[in-house]
Short mmCIF file of C-alpha atoms in Angstrom, two decimals:
data_model
loop_
_atom_site.label_atom_id
_atom_site.label_comp_id
_atom_site.label_asym_id
_atom_site.label_seq_id
_atom_site.Cartn_x
_atom_site.Cartn_y
_atom_site.Cartn_z
CA MET A 1 72.60 29.83 46.55
CA ASN A 2 70.60 30.58 50.36
CA ARG A 3 71.82 26.80 50.91
CA ARG A 4 75.49 27.43 49.76
CA MET A 5 75.28 31.35 51.25
CA ILE A 6 74.55 29.78 54.79
CA ALA A 7 77.44 26.94 54.17
CA LEU A 8 80.03 30.04 53.86
CA LEU A 9 78.76 32.22 56.04
CA GLY A 10 79.10 29.21 58.61
CA GLY A 11 82.65 28.04 57.52
CA VAL A 12 83.53 31.81 58.01
CA ALA A 13 81.82 31.46 61.60
CA ALA A 14 83.37 28.78 62.46
CA MET A 15 87.15 29.53 61.01
CA ALA A 16 86.32 32.83 63.16
CA GLY A 17 85.81 30.72 66.88
CA THR A 18 89.07 28.63 65.93
CA LEU A 19 91.41 31.95 65.74
CA ALA A 20 90.17 33.54 68.75
CA PHE A 21 90.00 30.14 70.29
CA ALA A 22 94.02 29.92 69.08
CA GLY A 23 94.96 33.96 70.12
CA THR A 24 93.04 33.21 74.04
CA ALA A 25 95.06 30.40 74.49
CA GLU A 26 98.47 31.31 73.46
CA ALA A 27 97.31 34.56 75.90
CA ALA A 28 97.17 32.09 78.39
CA SER A 29 100.34 30.39 77.88
CA SER A 30 102.50 33.22 77.78
CA THR A 31 103.89 35.55 80.97
CA PRO A 32 105.57 39.27 80.65
CA CYS A 33 108.70 38.17 82.09
CA ALA A 34 111.50 36.43 80.40
CA ALA A 35 111.56 33.11 79.09
CA ALA A 36 114.30 32.14 82.07
CA ALA A 37 112.00 33.44 85.12
CA LYS A 38 110.62 30.03 86.65
CA ALA A 39 108.64 32.80 88.79
CA CYS A 40 106.65 35.77 87.24
CA VAL A 41 104.74 38.59 88.95
CA GLN A 42 103.19 41.22 87.55
CA ARG A 43 102.58 44.10 89.81
CA SER A 44 100.15 45.69 87.72
CA SER A 45 97.68 43.00 86.98
CA ASN A 46 97.60 41.29 90.54
CA THR A 47 98.61 37.82 88.47
CA ALA A 48 101.84 35.33 89.54
CA TRP A 49 102.92 32.47 87.40
CA LEU A 50 105.05 30.14 87.40
CA THR A 51 106.87 28.67 84.27
CA ASP A 52 109.51 26.05 82.97
CA GLY A 53 112.29 28.32 82.81
CA ALA A 54 112.39 28.08 78.90
CA GLY A 55 109.13 30.53 78.93
CA HIS A 56 106.28 28.09 79.28
CA VAL A 57 103.25 28.49 81.68
CA THR A 58 103.23 25.72 84.05
CA TYR A 59 101.11 27.51 86.62
CA GLY A 60 98.97 30.23 87.16
CA GLY A 61 98.16 32.69 86.86
CA VAL A 62 96.87 32.97 89.98
CA PRO A 63 95.48 36.09 91.91
CA ILE A 64 98.27 37.35 93.96
CA THR A 65 98.35 40.80 96.56
CA VAL A 66 101.55 43.04 96.45
CA GLY A 67 102.81 45.04 98.59
CA LEU A 68 101.81 48.58 99.61
CA ALA A 69 103.10 51.99 97.80
CA LYS A 70 104.76 52.87 101.27
CA TYR A 71 106.55 49.13 101.41
CA PRO A 72 106.67 48.16 97.08
CA THR A 73 107.45 44.43 95.91
CA PRO A 74 110.69 45.48 94.26
CA LEU A 75 110.25 45.22 90.58
CA GLY A 76 113.56 43.20 89.28
CA THR A 77 115.06 39.93 88.64
CA PHE A 78 115.87 37.61 91.53
CA HIS A 79 116.53 34.49 92.67
CA VAL A 80 115.57 31.75 95.22
CA GLN A 81 117.19 32.42 98.21
CA TYR A 82 115.82 30.27 100.67
CA LYS A 83 112.82 28.21 101.46
CA ASP A 84 110.90 27.80 104.79
CA ILE A 85 107.58 26.18 105.14
CA ASP A 86 106.58 27.23 108.70
CA HIS A 87 108.30 30.80 108.82
CA TYR A 88 107.21 33.44 111.45
CA SER A 89 108.60 37.05 110.91
CA LYS A 90 109.84 38.77 114.07
CA GLN A 91 110.20 42.05 112.18
CA PHE A 92 105.76 42.50 111.15
CA ASN A 93 105.01 39.78 114.47
CA GLY A 94 103.29 36.59 111.97
CA PRO A 95 102.95 33.67 110.14
CA MET A 96 104.34 33.53 106.78
CA PRO A 97 103.71 29.77 106.12
CA TYR A 98 105.12 28.31 102.56
CA SER A 99 107.46 30.67 102.36
CA VAL A 100 109.96 30.84 99.41
CA PHE A 101 112.54 33.75 100.09
CA PHE A 102 114.12 36.08 96.74
CA THR A 103 115.71 38.99 98.07
CA ASN A 104 118.11 39.13 100.26
CA THR A 105 115.89 41.97 102.65
CA GLY A 106 112.74 39.61 103.50
CA VAL A 107 110.81 39.22 100.13
CA ALA A 108 109.43 36.51 99.61
CA PHE A 109 106.07 34.22 98.16
CA HIS A 110 103.87 33.21 100.94
CA GLN A 111 100.32 32.61 101.65
CA GLY A 112 98.32 35.20 103.05
CA SER A 113 95.12 37.67 102.33
CA LEU A 114 94.15 38.00 98.71
CA LYS A 115 92.53 41.26 100.16
CA VAL A 116 95.04 43.52 101.90
CA LYS A 117 98.70 44.09 100.92
CA SER A 118 101.76 42.91 102.98
CA HIS A 119 105.03 44.95 103.36
CA GLY A 120 106.63 43.84 100.26
CA CYS A 121 106.28 40.17 100.00
CA VAL A 122 103.61 38.41 97.61
CA HIS A 123 100.99 36.38 98.62
CA LEU A 124 98.88 34.04 97.34
CA SER A 125 96.46 31.36 98.31
CA HIS A 126 96.77 28.66 100.37
CA ALA A 127 96.92 26.44 97.08
CA ALA A 128 98.70 28.44 95.28
CA ALA A 129 101.49 28.76 97.79
CA VAL A 130 101.92 25.78 98.70
CA THR A 131 101.95 24.96 94.71
CA PHE A 132 105.11 27.67 94.76
CA TYR A 133 106.72 26.32 97.53
CA ASN A 134 106.77 22.54 96.31
CA SER A 135 107.84 23.88 92.59
CA LEU A 136 110.22 26.68 93.37
CA HIS A 137 113.96 25.83 94.84
CA PRO A 138 117.13 27.69 95.57
CA GLY A 139 118.96 29.59 92.74
CA ASP A 140 115.49 29.49 90.49
CA VAL A 141 115.16 32.83 88.47
CA VAL A 142 111.79 34.80 90.07
CA GLN A 143 111.08 38.24 87.95
CA VAL A 144 109.13 40.86 88.90
CA VAL A 145 107.50 42.98 86.66
CA PRO A 146 105.37 46.52 86.53
#
């Protein structure tokens, strides 16, 4: 009887581990944005993702920083306007490498500090900025959620 009980409990534990793993994998493969968004930004978690435009994550979530309370990254659905690999902001007197602009007011994904908030842009690490720059194209949908 002990062997049967041990075998039964072992089977239950294995099933529970499988279910926990499946739930974790499922959570990692989705974003809080609409399926059509090729880039998703969640301000509250300081996380961004790239997707295939059908809701499947292709890259991320990666850590980001967003705009200061005084200059918030705008919420909504946007489209990539243009890209500039070596952009320099005259307004803020600073480099914005690997910029992908997605608003008509100058908000972009770009390489920047992950410790300092921006004037509305989405700061990415160097590696993430390169990936976002290479993956996004004019017209692609970008969604920013709370």
